[in-house]
XYZ file of C-alpha atoms in Angstrom:
685
model
C -187.396 0.600 -103.805
C -183.491 0.644 -104.365
C -183.914 -2.076 -106.764
C -181.291 -1.342 -109.533
C -184.214 -1.686 -112.234
C -185.015 -3.540 -115.341
C -182.676 -6.562 -116.625
C -179.833 -5.300 -119.007
C -178.845 -6.989 -122.100
C -175.172 -5.956 -123.174
C -172.019 -7.091 -125.021
C -168.931 -8.836 -123.226
C -166.577 -6.014 -122.259
C -169.091 -3.382 -122.179
C -169.456 -1.692 -118.759
C -172.629 -1.500 -117.082
C -173.367 1.339 -114.222
C -175.178 -0.132 -111.420
C -176.821 2.277 -109.073
C -179.502 1.993 -106.463
C -182.856 3.780 -107.185
C -184.464 6.453 -105.179
C -181.273 6.586 -103.251
C -180.810 7.245 -99.499
C -177.442 9.340 -99.842
C -176.416 8.175 -96.209
C -177.723 4.550 -96.667
C -175.475 1.451 -97.033
C -175.348 -0.460 -100.261
C -173.577 -3.157 -101.278
C -173.211 -5.346 -104.333
C -172.236 -8.611 -105.066
C -172.184 -11.193 -108.090
C -174.903 -13.661 -106.776
C -174.434 -16.008 -109.994
C -172.295 -16.033 -113.014
C -171.324 -18.329 -115.846
C -168.508 -20.760 -114.819
C -165.793 -19.328 -116.415
C -166.274 -15.810 -115.719
C -164.068 -13.874 -113.320
C -165.684 -10.507 -113.259
C -166.346 -8.465 -110.044
C -168.471 -5.474 -108.992
C -167.378 -2.653 -107.062
C -167.893 -1.686 -103.332
C -169.390 1.782 -103.911
C -173.114 2.658 -103.817
C -173.046 3.679 -107.713
C -170.232 1.115 -109.042
C -169.846 -0.724 -112.603
C -169.714 -4.156 -113.858
C -168.254 -5.435 -117.036
C -169.179 -9.044 -118.032
C -166.033 -10.917 -119.481
C -167.675 -13.965 -120.904
C -171.391 -14.278 -122.387
C -174.148 -15.856 -120.521
C -176.445 -14.656 -117.584
C -175.216 -12.762 -114.691
C -177.307 -11.907 -111.413
C -176.083 -9.208 -109.345
C -177.142 -8.836 -106.045
C -177.424 -5.452 -104.227
C -178.136 -5.483 -100.246
C -180.004 -1.899 -99.644
C -181.816 -0.423 -96.964
C -185.172 -1.743 -97.843
C -183.792 -5.656 -98.358
C -181.768 -7.530 -101.197
C -182.422 -7.335 -104.713
C -181.310 -9.340 -107.661
C -180.984 -7.688 -111.279
C -180.491 -9.927 -114.420
C -177.642 -9.284 -116.832
C -177.276 -11.095 -120.254
C -174.259 -11.028 -121.854
C -173.714 -11.619 -125.511
C -170.189 -11.967 -127.540
C -168.824 -8.448 -128.261
C -170.145 -7.869 -131.809
C -169.843 -4.085 -131.508
C -166.588 -4.041 -129.586
C -164.347 -1.147 -131.001
C -166.744 0.372 -133.369
C -169.197 3.363 -133.609
C -171.687 3.776 -131.013
C -174.479 3.021 -133.200
C -174.176 -0.566 -132.203
C -173.746 0.120 -128.514
C -174.767 2.287 -125.712
C -173.890 5.859 -125.073
C -170.879 5.157 -123.131
C -168.446 5.593 -126.106
C -169.920 9.222 -126.486
C -169.212 10.228 -122.934
C -165.840 8.412 -122.778
C -164.791 9.865 -125.899
C -160.998 11.261 -126.344
C -160.068 13.798 -123.596
C -159.209 16.586 -126.450
C -163.364 16.564 -126.577
C -163.572 16.457 -130.445
C -167.118 17.714 -131.740
C -169.487 14.773 -132.622
C -170.022 14.261 -136.478
C -173.769 14.971 -137.166
C -173.733 12.338 -139.890
C -172.052 9.634 -137.718
C -173.593 6.706 -136.874
C -171.515 3.766 -138.871
C -172.994 0.306 -138.698
C -171.082 -2.406 -136.581
C -169.671 -4.382 -139.495
C -171.786 -6.075 -142.079
C -175.710 -6.291 -141.645
C -176.185 -4.722 -138.295
C -178.622 -5.721 -135.498
C -182.049 -7.091 -135.802
C -185.213 -5.385 -134.419
C -187.858 -6.818 -131.938
C -191.320 -5.861 -130.824
C -193.503 -7.395 -128.081
C -197.215 -7.710 -127.392
C -199.183 -9.137 -124.592
C -202.867 -10.241 -124.336
C -204.821 -12.463 -121.783
C -206.344 -15.457 -123.385
C -208.566 -17.471 -121.183
C -206.640 -18.078 -117.840
C -203.080 -17.447 -119.497
C -200.959 -14.344 -120.125
C -199.407 -14.434 -123.456
C -196.476 -12.518 -124.782
C -195.471 -12.601 -128.350
C -192.149 -11.445 -129.958
C -191.655 -10.414 -133.418
C -188.084 -10.500 -134.448
C -187.362 -8.858 -137.624
C -183.654 -9.133 -139.324
C -181.587 -6.230 -140.149
C -182.337 -4.604 -143.439
C -179.003 -4.898 -144.601
C -178.654 -8.680 -143.214
C -178.905 -11.903 -145.338
C -180.882 -13.349 -142.515
C -184.416 -14.236 -142.615
C -186.643 -14.214 -139.522
C -186.505 -17.526 -138.740
C -182.903 -17.285 -138.442
C -182.997 -15.089 -135.240
C -183.410 -16.343 -131.700
C -185.579 -14.582 -128.835
C -184.400 -14.127 -125.520
C -187.336 -13.083 -122.576
C -186.372 -12.286 -119.114
C -189.035 -11.543 -116.707
C -188.363 -8.567 -114.757
C -186.628 -9.295 -111.327
C -188.845 -6.932 -109.467
C -191.915 -8.865 -110.581
C -190.182 -12.482 -109.799
C -189.767 -11.134 -106.005
C -192.892 -9.621 -105.891
C -194.872 -12.920 -107.100
C -192.861 -14.956 -104.823
C -193.618 -12.379 -101.731
C -197.582 -12.767 -102.619
C -197.158 -16.607 -102.412
C -197.788 -17.286 -106.352
C -195.742 -19.380 -108.197
C -192.327 -17.897 -109.652
C -193.402 -16.794 -113.220
C -190.170 -17.929 -114.689
C -191.174 -21.633 -113.505
C -194.600 -21.259 -114.632
C -193.717 -20.132 -118.296
C -193.650 -21.921 -121.540
C -191.818 -20.682 -124.556
C -192.808 -21.669 -128.079
C -190.875 -20.674 -131.244
C -192.168 -19.886 -134.345
C -191.085 -18.707 -137.960
C -191.034 -14.759 -136.886
C -190.207 -14.958 -133.536
C -191.343 -16.544 -130.186
C -194.181 -16.909 -127.626
C -194.316 -17.170 -123.972
C -197.368 -18.117 -121.945
C -198.019 -18.588 -118.195
C -200.723 -18.831 -115.893
C -202.379 -15.788 -114.890
C -202.221 -16.995 -111.427
C -198.460 -16.474 -111.525
C -198.931 -12.818 -112.479
C -198.406 -10.391 -109.297
C -199.763 -6.809 -109.053
C -197.083 -5.974 -112.460
C -195.499 -8.421 -114.308
C -192.965 -7.120 -117.080
C -191.401 -9.029 -119.586
C -188.240 -8.089 -121.471
C -186.688 -9.438 -124.566
C -184.058 -9.283 -127.250
C -183.781 -10.635 -130.833
C -180.179 -12.364 -131.557
C -178.709 -12.514 -134.888
C -176.099 -14.818 -135.649
C -174.374 -14.673 -139.166
C -172.084 -17.725 -140.003
C -168.707 -17.004 -138.648
C -169.887 -13.641 -136.687
C -170.503 -12.885 -133.369
C -174.139 -12.651 -132.341
C -175.759 -9.183 -133.011
C -178.288 -8.083 -130.298
C -181.379 -6.023 -130.931
C -182.404 -3.125 -128.489
C -184.468 -4.553 -126.134
C -188.455 -4.105 -125.755
C -190.837 -4.964 -123.121
C -194.569 -5.179 -122.269
C -196.345 -4.708 -118.949
C -199.447 -7.024 -117.629
C -201.315 -4.996 -114.702
C -203.631 -6.493 -112.663
C -206.598 -4.080 -112.408
C -209.054 -6.549 -110.432
C -207.577 -9.324 -108.047
C -210.742 -11.396 -108.653
C -210.952 -14.580 -106.209
C -212.593 -18.026 -105.837
C -216.141 -18.537 -107.499
C -218.673 -20.631 -106.086
C -217.252 -23.505 -107.793
C -213.575 -22.737 -106.004
C -211.824 -21.202 -109.412
C -209.240 -18.944 -107.992
C -208.880 -16.978 -110.999
C -212.581 -15.973 -111.362
C -212.965 -12.123 -111.763
C -209.325 -11.474 -112.696
C -208.985 -8.515 -115.039
C -205.909 -7.075 -116.506
C -204.381 -4.344 -118.668
C -201.511 -4.671 -121.032
C -199.108 -1.914 -122.265
C -196.103 -1.460 -124.242
C -193.679 0.820 -122.095
C -191.112 1.622 -124.875
C -194.309 2.790 -127.015
C -194.186 6.469 -127.699
C -197.063 8.617 -126.325
C -200.197 8.007 -128.683
C -200.282 11.778 -128.741
C -196.994 12.284 -130.831
C -198.350 10.254 -133.630
C -199.714 14.003 -135.038
C -197.981 16.269 -132.785
C -195.979 19.350 -134.356
C -193.052 20.812 -131.834
C -192.490 24.246 -131.566
C -189.237 25.398 -130.162
C -189.124 28.793 -128.199
C -185.869 30.670 -127.650
C -187.444 32.068 -124.580
C -185.377 35.504 -124.211
C -185.752 36.553 -127.832
C -189.150 35.332 -128.569
C -191.477 38.017 -127.760
C -190.684 41.666 -126.935
C -191.027 42.338 -123.283
C -189.772 44.407 -120.190
C -187.541 42.335 -117.654
C -189.362 39.920 -115.649
C -192.661 39.872 -118.217
C -190.943 37.370 -120.517
C -193.148 34.477 -119.558
C -196.399 36.485 -119.589
C -195.497 37.959 -123.371
C -195.062 34.018 -124.648
C -198.131 33.259 -123.126
C -199.787 35.982 -124.810
C -198.933 34.669 -128.231
C -200.064 31.230 -127.372
C -203.542 31.589 -128.996
C -201.986 32.657 -131.930
C -199.652 29.919 -131.975
C -202.354 27.256 -131.752
C -204.084 28.623 -134.485
C -201.120 27.849 -136.885
C -201.303 24.445 -135.842
C -198.792 24.307 -133.128
C -199.701 21.471 -130.370
C -196.327 20.938 -128.239
C -194.461 23.655 -127.169
C -190.653 23.266 -126.096
C -189.324 26.230 -124.060
C -185.695 26.651 -123.649
C -184.394 26.530 -120.158
C -186.682 28.760 -117.653
C -184.415 28.418 -114.570
C -182.100 30.761 -112.673
C -178.724 30.764 -114.743
C -175.340 32.560 -114.919
C -176.953 35.017 -117.323
C -176.105 33.977 -120.462
C -178.962 34.352 -122.415
C -179.614 30.481 -123.721
C -180.024 29.571 -120.228
C -178.386 26.150 -119.962
C -175.821 27.335 -117.507
C -178.328 26.645 -114.263
C -177.446 28.016 -111.033
C -180.638 27.009 -109.172
C -182.566 24.086 -110.317
C -185.873 25.106 -108.384
C -186.302 28.732 -109.316
C -187.626 30.454 -112.176
C -185.388 32.879 -113.627
C -185.937 36.511 -112.380
C -185.431 38.210 -115.981
C -188.306 35.739 -117.224
C -190.872 36.059 -114.284
C -191.666 33.820 -111.568
C -193.024 30.416 -110.511
C -196.519 31.859 -110.934
C -195.698 33.188 -114.397
C -194.654 29.871 -115.490
C -197.345 27.926 -114.233
C -200.003 30.274 -115.797
C -198.093 29.954 -119.078
C -198.361 26.033 -118.871
C -202.097 26.177 -118.022
C -202.980 28.588 -120.962
C -201.009 26.210 -123.203
C -203.247 23.619 -121.882
C -206.260 25.563 -122.209
C -205.092 26.175 -126.245
C -204.640 22.400 -126.567
C -200.887 22.792 -126.464
C -198.680 20.386 -124.356
C -195.254 21.736 -122.768
C -191.895 20.232 -122.861
C -189.456 21.546 -120.092
C -185.569 21.449 -120.745
C -184.241 19.226 -118.478
C -180.478 19.863 -117.767
C -178.787 17.236 -115.592
C -175.508 16.817 -116.718
C -173.740 20.140 -115.396
C -174.261 23.366 -113.470
C -173.260 26.789 -114.040
C -169.524 27.537 -112.436
C -171.722 30.308 -110.413
C -173.879 27.332 -108.749
C -173.254 27.828 -104.822
C -171.931 23.991 -105.111
C -169.399 24.554 -107.587
C -168.049 28.134 -106.058
C -167.572 26.191 -102.611
C -165.546 23.242 -104.365
C -163.548 24.967 -106.841
C -159.938 24.766 -105.832
C -161.141 23.685 -102.538
C -160.387 19.970 -101.850
C -161.848 19.965 -98.379
C -165.425 20.953 -99.550
C -168.106 19.015 -98.632
C -169.393 19.735 -102.331
C -166.118 18.481 -104.032
C -167.502 15.155 -105.049
C -170.416 16.325 -106.619
C -168.321 17.455 -109.560
C -166.071 15.551 -112.141
C -162.482 16.721 -111.783
C -159.561 16.876 -114.404
C -156.004 16.677 -113.289
C -155.409 19.960 -114.151
C -157.706 21.163 -111.029
C -160.356 22.389 -113.391
C -163.733 20.678 -113.552
C -164.804 18.123 -115.852
C -166.634 19.648 -119.211
C -167.192 19.126 -123.058
C -165.904 21.105 -126.169
C -165.279 24.310 -124.897
C -167.716 24.988 -122.668
C -165.777 26.764 -120.022
C -168.742 28.219 -117.628
C -169.969 24.663 -116.954
C -168.834 21.877 -114.392
C -170.042 18.257 -115.308
C -171.562 16.773 -112.148
C -170.898 13.323 -110.665
C -173.394 11.185 -110.953
C -172.046 8.285 -109.268
C -172.773 10.561 -105.827
C -175.950 9.406 -104.528
C -176.245 13.200 -102.978
C -176.335 14.511 -106.661
C -178.526 11.781 -107.901
C -181.161 12.385 -104.936
C -180.982 16.065 -105.976
C -181.880 15.676 -109.244
C -184.489 13.365 -108.714
C -185.808 15.894 -106.539
C -185.518 18.174 -109.499
C -187.373 15.861 -111.603
C -190.215 15.786 -109.068
C -190.276 19.260 -108.880
C -190.960 20.105 -112.620
C -192.805 16.855 -114.223
C -195.998 17.339 -112.668
C -196.616 20.700 -114.074
C -195.442 19.902 -117.844
C -196.079 17.002 -120.538
C -192.764 16.193 -120.838
C -188.857 16.711 -120.753
C -186.860 17.580 -123.905
C -183.574 16.074 -122.259
C -180.560 18.262 -122.549
C -177.191 16.446 -123.597
C -178.966 13.151 -122.965
C -175.671 11.248 -123.952
C -173.748 12.879 -121.160
C -175.955 11.390 -118.285
C -175.607 7.942 -117.343
C -178.051 5.031 -118.974
C -178.786 3.804 -115.684
C -180.071 7.303 -114.594
C -182.102 8.022 -117.648
C -183.810 4.572 -116.892
C -185.081 5.756 -113.371
C -186.212 8.692 -114.456
C -188.312 7.619 -117.233
C -189.995 4.860 -114.570
C -190.303 7.821 -112.136
C -191.953 10.057 -114.587
C -194.107 7.422 -116.285
C -195.419 5.952 -112.933
C -197.371 9.264 -112.473
C -198.126 10.087 -115.881
C -198.047 7.426 -118.733
C -198.089 9.849 -121.542
C -195.277 11.691 -120.289
C -192.920 12.543 -123.054
C -189.175 11.757 -122.810
C -187.351 13.329 -125.788
C -183.338 13.020 -125.978
C -180.889 15.365 -127.587
C -178.335 12.811 -128.443
C -175.889 13.637 -131.395
C -175.405 11.274 -133.409
C -178.536 9.521 -132.101
C -178.027 5.746 -130.220
C -180.291 2.881 -130.800
C -180.067 1.827 -127.474
C -181.522 4.914 -125.925
C -184.846 3.433 -127.082
C -184.473 0.728 -124.296
C -186.560 2.049 -121.469
C -185.111 5.550 -121.605
C -186.217 7.811 -124.168
C -189.540 7.935 -126.334
C -188.507 10.320 -129.311
C -185.123 11.164 -130.529
C -183.405 13.958 -132.373
C -182.822 13.043 -135.952
C -179.733 14.891 -136.453
C -178.836 12.132 -139.608
C -181.896 13.571 -141.100
C -181.103 17.458 -140.382
C -177.410 16.699 -142.047
C -178.524 15.423 -144.907
C -181.332 17.982 -145.349
C -178.423 20.355 -145.212
C -176.481 18.447 -147.541
C -179.315 18.518 -150.253
C -179.936 22.373 -149.590
C -176.260 23.089 -150.131
C -176.091 20.871 -153.486
C -173.923 18.604 -152.074
C -176.231 15.582 -152.071
C -179.566 14.248 -154.204
C -182.644 14.987 -152.689
C -183.363 11.257 -152.928
C -180.849 10.791 -149.737
C -183.634 11.756 -147.665
C -185.032 8.290 -147.790
C -181.594 6.860 -147.219
C -181.475 9.027 -144.240
C -184.866 7.773 -142.988
C -183.984 4.123 -143.738
C -180.838 4.295 -141.650
C -182.893 4.101 -138.590
C -183.763 0.563 -138.861
C -180.087 -0.008 -140.206
C -178.505 1.160 -137.265
C -180.881 -0.844 -134.717
C -184.056 1.608 -133.817
C -187.191 -0.400 -133.549
C -189.971 0.642 -135.831
C -192.065 1.878 -132.831
C -189.475 4.280 -131.810
C -189.866 7.931 -132.718
C -188.018 10.812 -134.272
C -187.933 14.571 -134.080
C -187.359 15.996 -137.488
C -186.186 19.732 -138.108
C -183.941 21.642 -140.069
C -183.124 24.324 -137.531
C -182.744 25.083 -133.937
C -181.415 27.535 -131.521
C -177.743 26.151 -132.141
C -177.633 25.965 -135.893
C -177.687 28.725 -138.552
C -181.219 29.261 -139.862
C -181.457 27.050 -142.922
C -182.483 29.534 -145.502
C -179.254 31.687 -144.811
C -177.152 28.606 -145.671
C -179.262 27.146 -148.487
C -181.649 29.728 -149.689
C -185.519 30.206 -149.482
C -186.449 27.279 -152.152
C -184.523 24.821 -150.419
C -185.942 25.935 -147.193
C -189.482 25.410 -148.163
C -188.819 21.883 -149.453
C -186.629 20.967 -146.455
C -189.626 21.998 -144.220
C -191.903 20.136 -146.497
C -189.851 17.054 -146.014
C -189.874 17.459 -141.811
C -194.003 17.251 -142.211
C -193.863 14.760 -144.585
C -191.176 12.016 -143.817
C -192.296 9.616 -140.604
C -191.698 11.480 -137.600
C -192.372 14.534 -135.430
C -191.776 17.760 -137.325
C -190.452 20.369 -135.492
C -190.354 24.393 -136.001
C -187.838 26.719 -134.594
C -189.757 30.034 -133.879
C -189.160 32.369 -136.351
C -188.701 29.810 -138.878
C -192.169 30.041 -140.053
C -192.225 33.455 -140.923
C -188.902 33.652 -142.679
C -186.508 34.695 -139.653
C -183.036 35.135 -140.700
C -181.163 35.392 -137.281
C -180.276 32.603 -135.068
C -181.125 33.775 -132.002
C -182.039 37.459 -132.890
C -185.394 38.949 -131.693
C -188.218 37.514 -133.553
C -189.589 40.106 -136.387
C -192.792 39.447 -135.879
C -193.726 43.094 -137.735
C -191.736 41.824 -140.474
C -192.900 38.394 -140.911
C -193.097 37.033 -144.769
C -196.932 36.226 -145.025
C -196.150 33.547 -147.936
C -193.688 31.790 -145.517
C -196.331 31.911 -142.748
C -199.036 30.416 -144.900
C -196.813 27.778 -146.281
C -196.120 26.547 -142.771
C -199.912 26.821 -141.924
C -200.935 24.602 -145.006
C -198.055 22.032 -144.293
C -199.503 21.708 -140.959
C -203.045 21.441 -141.597
C -201.892 18.698 -144.333
C -199.987 16.803 -141.565
C -202.860 16.630 -138.984
C -205.448 15.754 -141.809
C -203.536 12.865 -143.122
C -202.260 10.098 -141.123
C -200.203 8.533 -143.641
C -197.860 11.620 -143.069
C -197.810 10.474 -139.452
C -194.901 8.608 -137.605
C -196.875 5.334 -138.278
C -197.413 5.605 -141.985
C -195.136 3.435 -144.310
C -192.410 4.797 -146.343
C -191.855 3.284 -149.763
C -189.555 4.683 -152.795
C -191.473 5.035 -156.005
C -189.740 5.407 -159.583
C -190.241 9.078 -160.930
C -188.798 11.191 -163.857
C -188.049 14.945 -163.676
C -188.851 16.597 -167.095
C -186.220 19.029 -168.408
C -183.279 18.339 -165.790
C -179.968 18.598 -167.485
C -177.562 15.799 -167.078
C -174.700 17.626 -166.324
C -173.053 18.798 -163.193
C -175.515 19.773 -160.926
C -176.264 23.474 -160.118
C -176.286 25.190 -156.723
C -179.909 25.488 -156.021
C -179.815 29.146 -155.080
C -177.717 29.944 -158.280
C -180.612 29.844 -161.062
C -184.122 28.519 -161.694
C -182.679 25.322 -163.684
C -184.333 21.960 -162.043
C -181.733 19.292 -161.771
C -183.258 15.731 -161.489
C -180.912 15.458 -158.146
C -183.111 18.436 -156.717
C -186.153 16.234 -156.631
C -187.595 13.371 -154.622
C -190.863 11.383 -154.680
C -191.966 8.669 -152.165
C -195.066 7.158 -151.047
C -196.725 6.961 -147.691
C -199.509 4.798 -146.597
C -201.418 4.086 -143.469
C -204.407 1.880 -142.953
C -206.797 3.086 -146.205
C -204.934 5.795 -147.110
C -202.271 6.173 -149.549
C -200.249 9.644 -150.586
C -197.346 10.353 -152.987
C -194.851 13.248 -151.899
C -192.975 15.160 -154.376
C -190.422 17.411 -152.726
C -188.341 20.015 -155.141
C -185.545 21.755 -153.788
C -184.766 24.134 -156.525
C -186.109 27.542 -157.156
C -187.887 26.896 -160.623
C -191.000 24.606 -160.952
C -190.635 20.826 -161.414
C -192.333 18.797 -163.302
C -192.462 15.079 -162.137
C -193.591 11.911 -163.549
C -194.399 9.130 -160.746
C -194.814 5.586 -161.470
C -198.002 5.549 -159.777
C -201.715 6.048 -160.362
C -202.511 9.369 -158.594
C -204.943 12.220 -158.086
C -204.900 15.371 -159.455
C -205.029 17.783 -156.475
C -202.306 18.769 -154.338
C -203.447 18.202 -151.010
C -201.643 20.825 -149.472
C -202.894 23.965 -151.513
C -206.379 21.890 -152.633
C -205.269 23.131 -156.062
C -204.877 20.892 -159.248
C -201.033 20.146 -160.128
C -201.187 17.496 -162.589
C -200.114 18.672 -166.489
C -199.641 16.644 -169.563
C -196.445 16.903 -171.448
C -196.018 17.066 -175.178
C -196.195 13.455 -175.277
C -199.032 12.979 -173.306
C -197.473 11.798 -170.209
C -199.020 13.468 -166.828
C -196.443 14.939 -164.533
C -196.917 16.943 -161.095
C -196.406 20.516 -161.084
C -194.218 20.768 -158.045
C -192.919 24.206 -156.297
C -191.461 23.040 -153.123
C -193.956 20.193 -152.236
C -197.031 18.410 -153.814
C -198.786 15.593 -152.342
C -201.479 13.592 -154.255
C -203.660 10.554 -153.341
C -202.804 7.322 -154.860
C -204.203 3.634 -154.189
C -203.414 1.911 -151.076
């Protein structure tokens, strides 16, 4: 089906890319404005992949005449509250279209658009008798002065499902629904008889501060699917026997709630001869599984230009010869599954290597049939980012490119459990939405993990499940260097909601990866231990970069397995076990601040942690995690010396990480938690 996908919620002046799905490169596609606000002068382009920019607020309907028929797409445009400000409040376009000098991206970026920031929304659906009911809970931004009942909710039923219902002879769901507002959001109801095989409902929350333009949330969605069509009973009830299933498409897969990701830089992970690397990695999987790893991210395994990182790909359908062959890769994945581990494929869709056959033919050849498959600069060089001279950016407005890359997705998705999406910010939003729907249709538990730095809240709107949290990464580095207090880790986590991420968004928490200096090299062993503990105890998905768990100091050097620091390995094993055993430490657990005091800390200038054993109050942070009937207090200490910390909460005496007592009394009889790097104690929920 060539329909361009779900409805879009945008600001006036924001450009939306429109593209037919599952395209036929030689097919005919024509766009039109089918409906628009009376004062709008917006137009749409004539190319199969085109752009649309709403000029006034209101509802637009964009038409697409395609080989499989005519389609309509709803676009809701709101006043441009985010015009000209940081991308934290908008889409990824501002990242992709930044200045031609291709300046690097600030890890700590993600500023708010003015005061207050966007609200959040969550949708849930259920069947009540003969009605389908969708409830929206709208939540003000944490920094907003607005209350929940100050927010408005805008619902849109998916155009694809409206067309399906009408084609089935059902009442148009938009005509059948009723909307009721309530203090926390709004509810829609519609008869189950108007529900086609699938009904997707999308919605946003809208905040309007006095004198300000509207601030719009990341959209959420629910899906109501028929599992039994039913039919008239003996009394003539046409809805008798109907059965439905409701799902939340933007909810991360349930298995990510207790996942631990382990990144393998494939060419230095195992000592192996040419062509035997994948087999050597496979041989280490049982050991990894025993350590608590349950999700394996392998850096690219496809044919490339010979650079060891593998991101400059020359053949998107072939395993790199120096690693092994297709059978080796499939055996590795099968062995991982046999050991209870999932596998993430590193998906590269922004570019090819310059050694790719397309580019070799197209370079400096304007008549090449491959020429328009790439972006080009006025200089005649290909489009690229930063100083990456060995790659060339693909032209995602070319239907042949999109068709090719969708075939790449279809080739590898059935073998693995998810994609780690390289340079996700550099690929158009419309394409990620299509890839997500394509992968999830085959496997609803398939994971989409985006590498987008800084993170973009709108990327949780029908694109990705879990997001790289470079903001937390950056803050942990600042703490380890002595440039920020330990308590700022909580600020970093709270920033997720402040910039507009919904509460159900997932985050990958890490302190190092193949692109970064090892944390312990920059910040010292003590800070590295506490930073690792932060990734396992704050709300998110912890990630370990191979070698991190044994004290490795080289970023991409061969892993020194024979020289592993056993005390470091044991520390990681304990952290992983504690994370898995306590749901309060998982992504769903609430995070709360607690009052705490550090004994013996000086009040003067804070020493760099690696310079001595003195513990400064800024080296320590305590917080509370709670989920269901479980509540825990976590204390992290980034200093080399032992910290004694009094927490204003009744708590247990055992450190659940080690199983040992960790509470002592000071000279005044006050109980203090003794902390080397991390202590976790139980408390009352």
